[in-house]
Coordinates of C-alpha atoms in Angstrom, one line a residue:
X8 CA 59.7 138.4 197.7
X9 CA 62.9 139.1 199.2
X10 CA 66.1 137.0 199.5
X11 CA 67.3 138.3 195.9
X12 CA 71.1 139.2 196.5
X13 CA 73.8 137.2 197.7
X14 CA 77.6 138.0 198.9
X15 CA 78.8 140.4 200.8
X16 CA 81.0 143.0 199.8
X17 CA 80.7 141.8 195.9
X18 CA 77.0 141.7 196.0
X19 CA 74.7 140.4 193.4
X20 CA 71.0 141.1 193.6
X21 CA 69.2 139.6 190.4
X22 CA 65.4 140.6 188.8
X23 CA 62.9 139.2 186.2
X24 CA 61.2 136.5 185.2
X25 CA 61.0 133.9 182.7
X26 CA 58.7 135.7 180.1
X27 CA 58.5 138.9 181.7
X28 CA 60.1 141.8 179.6
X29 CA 63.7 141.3 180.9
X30 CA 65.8 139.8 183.0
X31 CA 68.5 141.4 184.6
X32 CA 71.3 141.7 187.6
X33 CA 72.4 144.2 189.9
X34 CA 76.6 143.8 190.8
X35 CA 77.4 146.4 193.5
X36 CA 80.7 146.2 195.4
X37 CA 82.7 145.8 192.4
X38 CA 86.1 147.6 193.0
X39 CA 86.6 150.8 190.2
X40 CA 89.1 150.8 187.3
X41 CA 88.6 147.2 186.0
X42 CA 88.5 146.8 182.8
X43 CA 86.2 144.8 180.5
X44 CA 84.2 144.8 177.3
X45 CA 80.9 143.9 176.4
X46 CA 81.8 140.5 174.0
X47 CA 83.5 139.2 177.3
X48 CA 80.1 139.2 179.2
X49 CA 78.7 137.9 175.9
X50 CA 81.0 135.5 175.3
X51 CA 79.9 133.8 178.9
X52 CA 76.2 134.5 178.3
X53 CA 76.3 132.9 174.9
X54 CA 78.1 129.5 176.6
X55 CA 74.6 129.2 178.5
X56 CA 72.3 130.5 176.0
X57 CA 69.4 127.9 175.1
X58 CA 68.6 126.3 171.6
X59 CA 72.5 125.7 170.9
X60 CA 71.8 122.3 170.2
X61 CA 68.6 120.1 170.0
X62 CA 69.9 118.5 173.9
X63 CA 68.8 122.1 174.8
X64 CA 65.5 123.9 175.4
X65 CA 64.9 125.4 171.6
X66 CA 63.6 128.2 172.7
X67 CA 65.2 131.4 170.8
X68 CA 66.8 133.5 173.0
X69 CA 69.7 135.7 172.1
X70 CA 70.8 136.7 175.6
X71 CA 72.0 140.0 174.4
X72 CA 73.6 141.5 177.3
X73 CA 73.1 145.5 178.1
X74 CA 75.3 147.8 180.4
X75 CA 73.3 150.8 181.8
X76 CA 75.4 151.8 184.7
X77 CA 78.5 151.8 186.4
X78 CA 80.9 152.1 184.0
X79 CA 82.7 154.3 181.5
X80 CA 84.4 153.8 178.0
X81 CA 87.9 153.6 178.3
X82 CA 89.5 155.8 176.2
X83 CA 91.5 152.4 174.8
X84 CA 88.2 150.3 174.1
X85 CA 85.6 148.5 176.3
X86 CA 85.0 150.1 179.7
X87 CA 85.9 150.9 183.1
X88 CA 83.9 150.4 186.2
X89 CA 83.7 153.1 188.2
X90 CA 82.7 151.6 191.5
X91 CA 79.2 152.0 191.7
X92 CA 76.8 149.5 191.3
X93 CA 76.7 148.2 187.9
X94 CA 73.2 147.5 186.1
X95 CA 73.3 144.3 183.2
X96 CA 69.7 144.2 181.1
X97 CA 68.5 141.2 179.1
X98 CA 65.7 141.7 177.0
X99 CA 63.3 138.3 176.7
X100 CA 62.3 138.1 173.5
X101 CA 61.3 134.3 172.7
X102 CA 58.2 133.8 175.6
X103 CA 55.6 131.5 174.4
X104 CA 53.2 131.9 177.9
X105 CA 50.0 130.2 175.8
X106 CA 52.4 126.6 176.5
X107 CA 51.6 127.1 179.8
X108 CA 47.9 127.6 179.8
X109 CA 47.1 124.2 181.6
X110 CA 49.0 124.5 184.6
X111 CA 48.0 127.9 185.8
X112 CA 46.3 126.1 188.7
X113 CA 47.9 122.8 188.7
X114 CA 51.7 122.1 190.6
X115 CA 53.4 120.2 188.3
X116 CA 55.1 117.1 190.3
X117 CA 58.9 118.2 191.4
X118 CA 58.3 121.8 190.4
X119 CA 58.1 124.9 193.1
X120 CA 54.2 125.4 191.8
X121 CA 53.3 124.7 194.9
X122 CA 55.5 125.3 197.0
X123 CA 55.4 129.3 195.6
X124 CA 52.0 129.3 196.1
X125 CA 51.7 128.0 199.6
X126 CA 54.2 130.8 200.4
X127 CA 53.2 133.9 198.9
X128 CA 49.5 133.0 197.6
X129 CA 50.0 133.9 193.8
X130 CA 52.6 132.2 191.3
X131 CA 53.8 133.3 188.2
X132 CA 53.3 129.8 185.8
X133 CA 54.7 131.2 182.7
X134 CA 57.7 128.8 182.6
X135 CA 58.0 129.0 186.2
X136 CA 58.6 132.6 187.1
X137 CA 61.5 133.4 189.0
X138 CA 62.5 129.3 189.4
X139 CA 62.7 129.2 185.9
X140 CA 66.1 128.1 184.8
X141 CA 66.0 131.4 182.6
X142 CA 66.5 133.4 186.0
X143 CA 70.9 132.0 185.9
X144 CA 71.6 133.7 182.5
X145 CA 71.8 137.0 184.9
X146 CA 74.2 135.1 187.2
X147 CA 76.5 134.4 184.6
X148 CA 76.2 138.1 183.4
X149 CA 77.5 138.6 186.8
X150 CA 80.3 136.0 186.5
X151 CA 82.2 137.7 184.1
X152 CA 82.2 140.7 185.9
X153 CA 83.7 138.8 189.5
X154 CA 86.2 137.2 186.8
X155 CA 88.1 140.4 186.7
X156 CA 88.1 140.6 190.5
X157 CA 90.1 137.6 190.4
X158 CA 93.4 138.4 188.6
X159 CA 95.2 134.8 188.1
X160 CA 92.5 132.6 188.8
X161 CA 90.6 130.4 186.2
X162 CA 87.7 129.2 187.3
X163 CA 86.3 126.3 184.9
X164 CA 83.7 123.5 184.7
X165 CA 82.8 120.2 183.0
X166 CA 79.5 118.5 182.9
X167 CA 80.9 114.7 184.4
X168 CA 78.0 112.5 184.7
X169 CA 74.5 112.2 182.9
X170 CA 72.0 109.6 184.8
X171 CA 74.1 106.9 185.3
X172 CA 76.9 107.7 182.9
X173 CA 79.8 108.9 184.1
X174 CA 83.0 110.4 182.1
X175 CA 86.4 108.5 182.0
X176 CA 88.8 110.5 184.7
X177 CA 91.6 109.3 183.0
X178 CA 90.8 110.7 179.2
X179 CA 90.1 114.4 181.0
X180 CA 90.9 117.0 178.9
X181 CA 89.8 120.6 179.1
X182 CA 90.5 121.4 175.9
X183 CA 87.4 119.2 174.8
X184 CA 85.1 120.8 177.0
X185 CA 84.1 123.7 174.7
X186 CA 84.1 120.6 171.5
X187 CA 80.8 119.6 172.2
X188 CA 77.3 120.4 172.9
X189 CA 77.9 118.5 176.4
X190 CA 80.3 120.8 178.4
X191 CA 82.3 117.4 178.5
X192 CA 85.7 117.2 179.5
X193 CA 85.8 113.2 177.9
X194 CA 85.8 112.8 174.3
X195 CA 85.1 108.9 174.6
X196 CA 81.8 109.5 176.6
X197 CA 80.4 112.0 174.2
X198 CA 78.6 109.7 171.8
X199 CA 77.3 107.3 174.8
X200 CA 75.4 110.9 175.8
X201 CA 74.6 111.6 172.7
X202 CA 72.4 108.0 172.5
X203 CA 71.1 108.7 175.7
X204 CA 70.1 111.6 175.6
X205 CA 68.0 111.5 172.1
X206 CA 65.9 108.6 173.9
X207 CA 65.2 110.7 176.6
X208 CA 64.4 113.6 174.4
X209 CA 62.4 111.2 172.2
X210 CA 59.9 109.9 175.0
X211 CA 59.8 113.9 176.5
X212 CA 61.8 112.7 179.6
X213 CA 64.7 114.4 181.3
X214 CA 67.7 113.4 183.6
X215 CA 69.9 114.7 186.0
X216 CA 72.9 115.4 185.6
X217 CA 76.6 116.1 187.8
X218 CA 79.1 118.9 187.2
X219 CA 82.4 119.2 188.6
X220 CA 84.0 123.5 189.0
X221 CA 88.1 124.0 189.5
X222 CA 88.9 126.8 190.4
X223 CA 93.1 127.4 190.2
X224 CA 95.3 130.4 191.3
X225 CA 93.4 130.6 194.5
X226 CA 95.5 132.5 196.8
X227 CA 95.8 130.7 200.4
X228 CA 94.1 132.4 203.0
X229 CA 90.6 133.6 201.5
X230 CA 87.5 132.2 204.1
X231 CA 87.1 132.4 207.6
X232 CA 86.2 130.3 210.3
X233 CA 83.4 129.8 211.7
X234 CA 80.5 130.9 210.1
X235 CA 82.1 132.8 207.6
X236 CA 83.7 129.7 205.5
X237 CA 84.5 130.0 202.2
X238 CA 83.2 126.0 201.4
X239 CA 79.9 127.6 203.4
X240 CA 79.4 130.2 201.1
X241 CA 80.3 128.2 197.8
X242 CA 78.1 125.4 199.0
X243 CA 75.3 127.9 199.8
X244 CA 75.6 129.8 196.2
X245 CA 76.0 126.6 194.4
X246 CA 72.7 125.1 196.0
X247 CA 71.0 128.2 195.2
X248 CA 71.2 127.1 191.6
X249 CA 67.6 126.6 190.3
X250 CA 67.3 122.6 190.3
X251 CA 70.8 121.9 192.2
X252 CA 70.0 119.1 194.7
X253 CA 73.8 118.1 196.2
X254 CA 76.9 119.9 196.8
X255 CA 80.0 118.5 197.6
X256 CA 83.6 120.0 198.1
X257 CA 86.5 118.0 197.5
X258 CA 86.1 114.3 198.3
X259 CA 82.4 115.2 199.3
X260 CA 80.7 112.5 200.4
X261 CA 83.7 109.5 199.1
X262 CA 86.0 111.1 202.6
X263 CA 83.2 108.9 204.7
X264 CA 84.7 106.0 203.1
X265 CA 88.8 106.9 203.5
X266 CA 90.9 106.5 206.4
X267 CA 92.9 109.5 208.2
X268 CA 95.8 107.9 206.4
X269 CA 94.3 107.8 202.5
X270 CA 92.4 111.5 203.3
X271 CA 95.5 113.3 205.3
X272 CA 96.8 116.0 202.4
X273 CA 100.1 115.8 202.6
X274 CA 102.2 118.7 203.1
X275 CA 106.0 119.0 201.4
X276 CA 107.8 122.7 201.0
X277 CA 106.8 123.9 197.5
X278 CA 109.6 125.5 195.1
X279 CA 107.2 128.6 195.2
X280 CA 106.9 130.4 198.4
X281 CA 103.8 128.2 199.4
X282 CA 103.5 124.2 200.7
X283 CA 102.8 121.5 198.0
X284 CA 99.7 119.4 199.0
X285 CA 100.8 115.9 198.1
X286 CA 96.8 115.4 197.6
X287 CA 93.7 117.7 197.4
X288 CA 91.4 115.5 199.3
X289 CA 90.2 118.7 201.1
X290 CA 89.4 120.4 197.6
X291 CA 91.8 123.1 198.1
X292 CA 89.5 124.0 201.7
X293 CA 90.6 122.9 205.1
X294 CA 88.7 124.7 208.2
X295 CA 86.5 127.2 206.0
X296 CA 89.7 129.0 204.4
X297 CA 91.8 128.3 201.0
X298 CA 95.0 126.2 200.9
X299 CA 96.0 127.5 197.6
X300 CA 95.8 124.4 195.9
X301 CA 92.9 124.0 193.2
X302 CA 89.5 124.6 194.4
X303 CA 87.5 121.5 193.9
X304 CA 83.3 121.2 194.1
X305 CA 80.6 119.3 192.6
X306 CA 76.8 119.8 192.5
X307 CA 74.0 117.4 191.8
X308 CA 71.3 118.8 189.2
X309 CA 68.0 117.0 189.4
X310 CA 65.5 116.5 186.0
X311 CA 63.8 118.9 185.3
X312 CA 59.7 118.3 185.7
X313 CA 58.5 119.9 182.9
X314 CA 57.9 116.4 180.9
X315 CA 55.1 115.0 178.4
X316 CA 54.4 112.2 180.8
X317 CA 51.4 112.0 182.7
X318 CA 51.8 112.8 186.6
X319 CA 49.3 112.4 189.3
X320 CA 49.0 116.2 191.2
X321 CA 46.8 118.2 192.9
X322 CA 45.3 121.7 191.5
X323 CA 45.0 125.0 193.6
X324 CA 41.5 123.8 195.1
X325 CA 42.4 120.7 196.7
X326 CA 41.3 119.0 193.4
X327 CA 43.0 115.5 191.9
X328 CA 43.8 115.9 188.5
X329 CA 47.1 114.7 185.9
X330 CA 49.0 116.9 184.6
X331 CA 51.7 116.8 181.8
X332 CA 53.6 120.2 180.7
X333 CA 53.8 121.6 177.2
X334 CA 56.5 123.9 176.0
X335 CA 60.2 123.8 175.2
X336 CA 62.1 122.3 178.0
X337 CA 66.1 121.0 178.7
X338 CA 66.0 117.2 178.7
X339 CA 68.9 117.6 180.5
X340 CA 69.1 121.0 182.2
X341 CA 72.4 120.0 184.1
X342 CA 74.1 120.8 181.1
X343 CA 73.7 125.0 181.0
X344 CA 74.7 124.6 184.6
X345 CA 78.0 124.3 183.8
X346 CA 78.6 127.7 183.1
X347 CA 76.4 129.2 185.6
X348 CA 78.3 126.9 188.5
X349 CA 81.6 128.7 187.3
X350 CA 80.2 132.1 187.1
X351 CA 78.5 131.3 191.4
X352 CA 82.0 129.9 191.8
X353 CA 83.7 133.1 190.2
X354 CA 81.2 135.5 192.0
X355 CA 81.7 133.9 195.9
X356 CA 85.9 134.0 195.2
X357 CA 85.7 137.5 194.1
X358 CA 83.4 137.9 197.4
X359 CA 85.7 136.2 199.7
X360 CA 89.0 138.2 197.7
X361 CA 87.4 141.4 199.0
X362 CA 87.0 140.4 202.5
X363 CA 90.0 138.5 202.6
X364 CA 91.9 142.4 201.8
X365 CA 89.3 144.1 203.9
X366 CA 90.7 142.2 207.2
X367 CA 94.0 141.3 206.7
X368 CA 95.2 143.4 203.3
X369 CA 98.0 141.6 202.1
X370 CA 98.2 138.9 204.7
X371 CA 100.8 137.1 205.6
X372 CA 103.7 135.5 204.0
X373 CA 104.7 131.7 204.3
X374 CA 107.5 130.3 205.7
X375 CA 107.5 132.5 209.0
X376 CA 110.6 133.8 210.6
X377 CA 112.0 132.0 213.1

């Protein structure tokens, strides 16, 4: 099975499965004499860990996050990468594989069962193998890491619609994002979730689920045209995301509805060396490279099909049969994305950073002389 790394220069190859011993990433590219600590990387890893709350898978896992190369204390605390490819372990310690007895040879409706099988002949069904939703935890591992690539940019997300309930806009506050078990950005949609969400969890259902990443204190200039587009390779990373259905950048799909006039960003001289953008339509992207204004995209997470209701399927010899799944499962799985969209986000920035210096070094400076 190939196709396990992505980016280019920041590079990110990831291994393991859902109850196999460990899971684990592989960051190489990462420029020496950064410093972190371990409790950051936990700190991100313990936003996406599962059983947090009963809208969450409840299986146990503590995510515990080990460092076994690529570094070196430093001699003030934490460590220092040295520039060689950095090794993050995470032991699985919670599997229950006997949940999954009865669908070793059956696809389960909207899963990659089959679709894993028809490619390589064997599956792994314990919880889904390597398109297990367990797989991202190394991802965000690998977030925190890119996150000190990226001196002066925050990169953040909010969980903004749930089925067909969507948050406020105008009550959005970040500062509520990390106040509930909903990533939620909307204090006033919280307990219209909360309702929801315990019928669907009640009847062993699930629903999808939209999240919305900003990233700000994106320099202007990072992506390049054509096939190297930095709204390419967020698009790409962010539908690489175990259930993600739908990307969109800025507007997304609304700019089919605007006129030049309503989409055109405006341009005015900033106070701060840079334009001002009137609007960010473009989601801080126009023509595959940064503007400098805020970073804007959104990604569609379907439910998940692990659910208690009956579903007509076919086994692994041709056979007819129904199939419901046991096991502990997110009723809403769009809700750990959040954190692992910021930490793809963080990780294709940190990419495109690299690059960017790689070609151009500094770049150049706005206004131009005359």
């Amino acid at each position: 099975m190939s196709f396990n790394t992505f980016g280019h220069l920041f590079r990110v190859t990831t291994f393991g499965e859902s109850h196999g011993p460990a899971i684990g990433c592989v960051v190489d590219g990462c420029p020496p004499n950064l410093r972190f600590t371990l409790e950051e990387v936990q700190a991100a890893l313990d936003r996406r860990r599962p059983g947090q709350s009963r809208f969450t898978t409840q299986r146990r896992e503590p995510d515990a996050v080990e460092v076994l190369s690529g570094t070196l204390p430093h001699p003030d605390g934490g460590l220092v990468t040295t520039g060689t490819p950095i090794a993050l372990l995470i032991q699985n310690v919670d599997q229950r594989s006997k949940d999954y007895a009865d669908i070793a040879g059956a696809y389960r409706p909207g899963h990659a069962d089959f679709t894993y099988d028809i490619k390589y002949g064997i599956r792994d069904h314990r919880g889904g193998g390597r398109s297990s939703a367990r797989e991202t935890a190394t991802r965000v591992a690998a977030g925190a890491i890119a996150a000190k690539v990226l001196p002066g940019v925050v990169v953040r997300g909010a969980l903004v619609q749930i089925g067909d309930i969507a948050i406020d806009r105008n009550r959005w506050d970040w500062a509520e994002v990390d106040n509930n078990p909903f990533f939620c950005p909307d204090p006033g949609t919280v307990p219209a979730w909360t309702d929801y969400l315990d019928a669907i969890r009640k009847k062993g259902s699930s629903i999808g689920a939209v999240v919305e990443l900003v990233a700000e204190g994106v320099p202007a200039g990072l992506g390049a045209p054509l096939y190297g587009k930095l709204d390419g390779d967020l698009a790409s990373a962010l539908m690489g995301i175990n259930a993600v259905k739908g990307v969109e950048i800025g507007e997304g799909f609304n700019a089919a509805r605007l006129t030049g006039e309503e989409n055109a960003d405006e341009m005015r001289r900033g106070n701060e060396g840079h334009p001002h953008f009137l609007a960010n339509h473009a989601g801080g992207i126009l023509g595959g490279i940064s503007t400098g204004a805020p970073i804007v995209a959104r990604f569609a997470v379907k439910p998940t099909s692990s659910i208690l209701t009956p579903r007509q399927t076919v086994d692994k010899f041709g056979e007819e049969t129904e199939l419901f799944t046991k096991g502990r499962h997110d009723p809403c799985v769009g809700i750990r994305a959040v954190p692992v969209g910021e930490a793809m986000m963080a990780c294709v920035l940190a990419d495109h950073l690299l690059r960017h210096r790689g070609q151009v070094g500094d770049g150049t400076h706005w206004p131009f002389p005359r």
